[in-house]
mmCIF file of C-alpha atoms in Angstrom:
data_model
loop_
_atom_site.group_PDB
_atom_site.id
_atom_site.type_symbol
_atom_site.label_atom_id
_atom_site.label_comp_id
_atom_site.label_asym_id
_atom_site.label_seq_id
_atom_site.Cartn_x
_atom_site.Cartn_y
_atom_site.Cartn_z
ATOM 1 C CA GLU A 10 -132.971 26.335 -115.509
ATOM 2 C CA VAL A 11 -130.067 28.883 -116.399
ATOM 3 C CA GLN A 12 -127.587 29.086 -113.480
ATOM 4 C CA LEU A 13 -124.473 31.238 -113.085
ATOM 5 C CA LEU A 14 -122.532 30.718 -109.785
ATOM 6 C CA ALA A 15 -119.650 32.972 -109.123
ATOM 7 C CA SER A 16 -117.017 32.278 -106.598
ATOM 8 C CA GLY A 17 -113.562 33.157 -105.492
ATOM 9 C CA GLY A 18 -114.100 36.386 -103.608
ATOM 10 C CA GLY A 19 -112.804 37.205 -100.240
ATOM 11 C CA LEU A 20 -110.304 39.524 -98.405
ATOM 12 C CA VAL A 21 -107.258 40.363 -100.360
ATOM 13 C CA PRO A 22 -104.195 42.551 -99.400
ATOM 14 C CA PRO A 23 -103.405 45.628 -101.418
ATOM 15 C CA GLY A 24 -101.057 44.536 -104.163
ATOM 16 C CA GLY A 25 -102.450 40.970 -104.186
ATOM 17 C CA SER A 26 -104.163 38.936 -106.873
ATOM 18 C CA LEU A 27 -107.292 36.797 -107.119
ATOM 19 C CA ARG A 28 -109.117 34.479 -109.480
ATOM 20 C CA LEU A 29 -112.739 34.609 -109.774
ATOM 21 C CA SER A 30 -114.645 31.730 -111.293
ATOM 22 C CA CYS A 31 -118.192 31.563 -112.949
ATOM 23 C CA ALA A 32 -119.774 28.089 -113.217
ATOM 24 C CA ALA A 33 -122.672 27.926 -115.736
ATOM 25 C CA SER A 34 -125.357 25.457 -116.470
ATOM 26 C CA GLY A 35 -128.781 25.301 -118.055
ATOM 27 C CA PHE A 36 -127.813 26.542 -121.450
ATOM 28 C CA THR A 37 -125.520 25.933 -124.411
ATOM 29 C CA PHE A 38 -122.453 27.466 -122.933
ATOM 30 C CA SER A 39 -120.041 27.684 -125.924
ATOM 31 C CA SER A 40 -122.733 29.745 -127.760
ATOM 32 C CA CYS A 41 -122.864 32.438 -125.244
ATOM 33 C CA ALA A 42 -120.551 35.362 -124.411
ATOM 34 C CA VAL A 43 -119.842 36.036 -120.772
ATOM 35 C CA SER A 44 -119.012 39.065 -118.919
ATOM 36 C CA TRP A 45 -117.874 40.225 -115.546
ATOM 37 C CA VAL A 46 -119.710 43.367 -114.053
ATOM 38 C CA ARG A 47 -118.736 44.868 -110.770
ATOM 39 C CA GLN A 48 -120.498 47.133 -108.206
ATOM 40 C CA ALA A 49 -118.522 48.828 -105.598
ATOM 41 C CA PRO A 50 -120.211 49.470 -102.203
ATOM 42 C CA GLY A 51 -122.985 51.989 -102.582
ATOM 43 C CA LYS A 52 -122.064 52.697 -106.265
ATOM 44 C CA GLY A 53 -123.315 51.759 -109.848
ATOM 45 C CA LEU A 54 -122.583 49.060 -112.061
ATOM 46 C CA GLU A 55 -119.247 48.797 -114.018
ATOM 47 C CA TRP A 56 -118.565 46.326 -116.757
ATOM 48 C CA VAL A 57 -115.068 44.809 -116.237
ATOM 49 C CA SER A 58 -114.380 42.156 -118.862
ATOM 50 C CA GLY A 59 -115.948 40.016 -121.447
ATOM 51 C CA ILE A 60 -115.144 36.868 -123.517
ATOM 52 C CA SER A 61 -116.876 35.496 -126.648
ATOM 53 C CA GLY A 62 -118.431 31.998 -126.679
ATOM 54 C CA SER A 63 -115.608 30.494 -128.442
ATOM 55 C CA GLY A 64 -113.060 32.295 -126.300
ATOM 56 C CA SER A 65 -111.350 33.836 -129.335
ATOM 57 C CA SER A 66 -112.300 37.390 -128.342
ATOM 58 C CA LYS A 67 -111.574 39.076 -125.104
ATOM 59 C CA TYR A 68 -112.303 42.447 -123.875
ATOM 60 C CA TYR A 69 -111.395 44.598 -120.824
ATOM 61 C CA ALA A 70 -112.283 47.930 -119.227
ATOM 62 C CA GLU A 71 -109.467 50.531 -118.969
ATOM 63 C CA SER A 72 -109.675 50.166 -115.142
ATOM 64 C CA VAL A 73 -108.309 46.580 -115.242
ATOM 65 C CA LYS A 74 -106.645 46.378 -118.636
ATOM 66 C CA GLY A 75 -102.998 45.009 -118.373
ATOM 67 C CA ARG A 76 -103.588 43.438 -115.038
ATOM 68 C CA SER A 77 -106.416 41.146 -115.842
ATOM 69 C CA THR A 78 -106.984 37.941 -117.806
ATOM 70 C CA ILE A 79 -110.243 36.457 -118.663
ATOM 71 C CA SER A 80 -110.413 32.863 -120.000
ATOM 72 C CA ARG A 81 -113.025 30.125 -120.389
ATOM 73 C CA ASP A 82 -113.130 26.379 -120.567
ATOM 74 C CA ASN A 83 -116.087 25.172 -122.607
ATOM 75 C CA SER A 84 -115.503 21.559 -121.644
ATOM 76 C CA LYS A 85 -116.079 22.579 -117.956
ATOM 77 C CA ASN A 86 -118.777 25.504 -118.533
ATOM 78 C CA THR A 87 -116.501 27.845 -116.587
ATOM 79 C CA VAL A 88 -115.236 31.501 -117.105
ATOM 80 C CA ASP A 89 -112.422 32.746 -114.906
ATOM 81 C CA LEU A 90 -111.215 36.261 -114.256
ATOM 82 C CA GLN A 91 -107.650 36.829 -112.849
ATOM 83 C CA VAL A 92 -106.936 40.171 -111.499
ATOM 84 C CA SER A 93 -103.630 41.310 -110.170
ATOM 85 C CA SER A 94 -102.181 44.477 -108.472
ATOM 86 C CA LEU A 95 -105.248 44.962 -106.561
ATOM 87 C CA SER A 96 -106.211 48.218 -104.796
ATOM 88 C CA ALA A 97 -109.034 49.558 -102.615
ATOM 89 C CA GLU A 98 -110.683 50.700 -105.835
ATOM 90 C CA ASP A 99 -111.153 47.063 -106.750
ATOM 91 C CA THR A 100 -113.319 46.281 -103.854
ATOM 92 C CA ALA A 101 -116.756 45.324 -105.050
ATOM 93 C CA VAL A 102 -119.258 42.594 -105.668
ATOM 94 C CA TYR A 103 -118.338 40.920 -108.856
ATOM 95 C CA TYR A 104 -121.174 39.464 -111.084
ATOM 96 C CA CYS A 105 -120.807 37.122 -113.888
ATOM 97 C CA ALA A 106 -123.520 37.480 -116.564
ATOM 98 C CA LYS A 107 -124.153 35.812 -120.051
ATOM 99 C CA ARG A 108 -125.089 37.470 -123.166
ATOM 100 C CA ILE A 109 -127.711 35.920 -125.279
ATOM 101 C CA GLY A 110 -125.386 35.329 -128.170
ATOM 102 C CA ASP A 111 -121.953 34.286 -129.043
ATOM 103 C CA ASN A 112 -120.602 37.885 -128.897
ATOM 104 C CA TRP A 113 -123.662 39.974 -129.005
ATOM 105 C CA GLY A 114 -126.854 40.768 -127.148
ATOM 106 C CA PHE A 115 -127.834 42.078 -123.803
ATOM 107 C CA LEU A 116 -126.921 40.399 -120.319
ATOM 108 C CA ASP A 117 -129.896 38.214 -119.943
ATOM 109 C CA TYR A 118 -128.860 36.104 -116.956
ATOM 110 C CA TRP A 119 -126.721 37.243 -113.979
ATOM 111 C CA GLY A 120 -125.139 35.163 -111.221
ATOM 112 C CA GLN A 121 -125.447 36.098 -107.595
ATOM 113 C CA GLY A 122 -122.107 37.869 -107.287
ATOM 114 C CA THR A 123 -119.109 37.301 -105.179
ATOM 115 C CA LEU A 124 -117.586 40.070 -102.898
ATOM 116 C CA VAL A 125 -113.930 41.068 -103.266
ATOM 117 C CA THR A 126 -112.633 43.204 -100.374
ATOM 118 C CA VAL A 127 -109.084 44.592 -100.695
ATOM 119 C CA SER A 128 -107.736 45.748 -97.483
ATOM 120 C CA SER A 129 -104.747 45.181 -95.111
ATOM 121 C CA ASP B 235 -116.074 54.555 -125.226
ATOM 122 C CA ILE B 236 -119.855 55.238 -125.405
ATOM 123 C CA GLN B 237 -121.051 57.326 -122.429
ATOM 124 C CA MET B 238 -124.497 56.673 -120.971
ATOM 125 C CA THR B 239 -125.957 59.566 -119.226
ATOM 126 C CA GLN B 240 -129.072 58.736 -117.007
ATOM 127 C CA SER B 241 -131.390 61.052 -115.363
ATOM 128 C CA PRO B 242 -132.607 61.781 -112.726
ATOM 129 C CA SER B 243 -130.206 60.078 -110.207
ATOM 130 C CA THR B 244 -133.070 59.963 -107.693
ATOM 131 C CA LEU B 245 -136.722 59.982 -108.112
ATOM 132 C CA SER B 246 -139.404 60.195 -105.388
ATOM 133 C CA ALA B 247 -142.804 58.888 -106.283
ATOM 134 C CA SER B 248 -145.873 57.517 -104.867
ATOM 135 C CA VAL B 249 -147.717 54.259 -105.716
ATOM 136 C CA GLY B 250 -149.832 54.769 -108.755
ATOM 137 C CA ASP B 251 -147.601 57.488 -110.136
ATOM 138 C CA ARG B 252 -146.322 57.388 -113.822
ATOM 139 C CA VAL B 253 -142.564 57.393 -113.833
ATOM 140 C CA THR B 254 -140.010 58.140 -116.552
ATOM 141 C CA ILE B 255 -136.438 57.728 -116.578
ATOM 142 C CA THR B 256 -134.192 58.928 -119.350
ATOM 143 C CA CYS B 257 -130.984 57.645 -120.714
ATOM 144 C CA ARG B 258 -128.872 59.472 -123.432
ATOM 145 C CA ALA B 259 -125.961 57.834 -125.518
ATOM 146 C CA SER B 260 -122.906 59.766 -126.435
ATOM 147 C CA GLN B 261 -123.246 58.308 -129.911
ATOM 148 C CA SER B 262 -125.403 56.238 -131.949
ATOM 149 C CA ILE B 263 -126.158 52.833 -130.448
ATOM 150 C CA SER B 264 -128.987 51.979 -132.723
ATOM 151 C CA ARG B 265 -131.544 50.074 -130.571
ATOM 152 C CA TRP B 266 -129.039 48.140 -128.542
ATOM 153 C CA LEU B 267 -129.964 49.370 -125.191
ATOM 154 C CA ALA B 268 -131.183 47.411 -122.086
ATOM 155 C CA TRP B 269 -132.786 48.364 -118.859
ATOM 156 C CA TYR B 270 -132.279 46.570 -115.544
ATOM 157 C CA GLN B 271 -133.862 46.633 -112.197
ATOM 158 C CA GLN B 272 -131.762 46.155 -109.089
ATOM 159 C CA LYS B 273 -132.837 45.797 -105.480
ATOM 160 C CA PRO B 274 -130.440 45.939 -102.543
ATOM 161 C CA GLY B 275 -128.239 42.927 -102.134
ATOM 162 C CA LYS B 276 -129.530 41.304 -105.458
ATOM 163 C CA ALA B 277 -128.195 41.021 -108.771
ATOM 164 C CA PRO B 278 -129.582 43.113 -111.666
ATOM 165 C CA LYS B 279 -132.771 41.862 -113.241
ATOM 166 C CA PRO B 280 -133.227 42.503 -117.027
ATOM 167 C CA LEU B 281 -136.478 44.302 -117.819
ATOM 168 C CA ILE B 282 -136.263 45.651 -121.519
ATOM 169 C CA TYR B 283 -133.772 44.975 -124.312
ATOM 170 C CA GLU B 284 -133.533 46.319 -127.801
ATOM 171 C CA ALA B 285 -134.829 49.494 -126.316
ATOM 172 C CA SER B 286 -138.471 48.521 -126.203
ATOM 173 C CA VAL B 287 -138.783 44.738 -125.999
ATOM 174 C CA LEU B 288 -140.131 43.480 -122.593
ATOM 175 C CA GLU B 289 -138.218 40.585 -121.154
ATOM 176 C CA SER B 290 -140.343 37.620 -120.441
ATOM 177 C CA GLY B 291 -142.269 37.730 -117.191
ATOM 178 C CA VAL B 292 -141.750 41.523 -116.783
ATOM 179 C CA PRO B 293 -145.153 43.308 -116.146
ATOM 180 C CA SER B 294 -146.671 45.320 -118.907
ATOM 181 C CA ARG B 295 -146.508 48.453 -116.806
ATOM 182 C CA PHE B 296 -143.030 48.769 -117.800
ATOM 183 C CA SER B 297 -142.176 49.957 -121.345
ATOM 184 C CA GLY B 298 -139.257 51.375 -123.310
ATOM 185 C CA SER B 299 -138.998 53.900 -126.077
ATOM 186 C CA THR B 300 -136.373 55.747 -127.972
ATOM 187 C CA SER B 301 -135.804 58.795 -130.103
ATOM 188 C CA GLY B 302 -132.327 59.015 -131.641
ATOM 189 C CA THR B 303 -129.846 58.588 -128.951
ATOM 190 C CA GLU B 304 -132.391 59.215 -126.160
ATOM 191 C CA PHE B 305 -133.898 56.294 -124.442
ATOM 192 C CA ILE B 306 -136.729 56.328 -121.929
ATOM 193 C CA LEU B 307 -138.111 53.760 -119.520
ATOM 194 C CA THR B 308 -141.642 54.346 -118.294
ATOM 195 C CA ILE B 309 -143.536 52.781 -115.514
ATOM 196 C CA SER B 310 -147.245 53.429 -116.156
ATOM 197 C CA SER B 311 -148.597 52.943 -112.540
ATOM 198 C CA LEU B 312 -145.685 52.540 -109.985
ATOM 199 C CA GLN B 313 -146.308 49.536 -107.740
ATOM 200 C CA PRO B 314 -144.703 48.746 -104.231
ATOM 201 C CA ASP B 315 -142.503 46.190 -105.796
ATOM 202 C CA ASP B 316 -141.003 48.759 -108.274
ATOM 203 C CA PHE B 317 -139.054 50.749 -105.566
ATOM 204 C CA ALA B 318 -135.554 49.965 -106.668
ATOM 205 C CA THR B 319 -132.572 51.267 -108.676
ATOM 206 C CA TYR B 320 -132.819 51.188 -112.446
ATOM 207 C CA TYR B 321 -129.861 51.102 -114.797
ATOM 208 C CA CYS B 322 -129.585 51.476 -118.622
ATOM 209 C CA GLN B 323 -126.740 49.814 -120.508
ATOM 210 C CA GLN B 324 -125.659 49.916 -124.127
ATOM 211 C CA TYR B 325 -124.524 46.674 -125.840
ATOM 212 C CA ASN B 326 -123.761 48.098 -129.301
ATOM 213 C CA ASP B 327 -119.979 47.832 -128.632
ATOM 214 C CA TYR B 328 -117.395 46.898 -126.144
ATOM 215 C CA PRO B 329 -116.671 48.280 -123.497
ATOM 216 C CA LEU B 330 -120.340 47.681 -122.488
ATOM 217 C CA THR B 331 -121.189 50.673 -120.427
ATOM 218 C CA PHE B 332 -124.008 51.559 -117.874
ATOM 219 C CA GLY B 333 -125.849 54.603 -116.930
ATOM 220 C CA GLY B 334 -125.214 55.944 -113.437
ATOM 221 C CA GLY B 335 -128.619 54.603 -112.180
ATOM 222 C CA THR B 336 -131.820 55.989 -111.033
ATOM 223 C CA ARG B 337 -133.076 55.229 -107.458
ATOM 224 C CA VAL B 338 -136.781 55.281 -107.338
ATOM 225 C CA GLU B 339 -137.874 55.933 -103.698
ATOM 226 C CA ILE B 340 -141.128 56.328 -101.963
ATOM 227 C CA LYS B 341 -142.406 59.765 -101.684
#
């Protein structure tokens, strides 16, 4: 059974940073790209960042570019997203989701999400 | 970036109604479009990919079609479990982009 478990959310002060982690199981991890998608309270879905199966290609939304780093460890089946200079606009549930291929395909499995709240 | 324009934003319907939701891409994405269903407090659930391919386990009352850069999700006979928010998403290129969502509510 495919599982994606997102963790690392919590209350963060404005200007702070956080590291989200996505632990995967149940599929050939290194063969699948992984993305982070967030959803602000009461709002729609926003893609944030993605990484190819090998980790050689990384992508970022303009809203987090320059203050985020995505990485993966294929030996541990994990993908991390580090975000700094947080503001209230970063408050959201962050989902990790896998694509069906190395760097292609739709998001066929989603984790349960982890809530990030940026507030003093 | 590819913009996805989804309409309507809200739809009121009754059980048994035929429902259509439209998504338009700002440029060609071939057939690289997916539809997701989301219920409150839950992660999105994939319904359709490659514009018209039903994900495993999804009821056949859901269908997808396309005409150029316009994509349509149809629910042939709305069921109580279908009241939710629906999103389209293009995966032709990064950044992956979503439509604004369509909330299907009980009339």
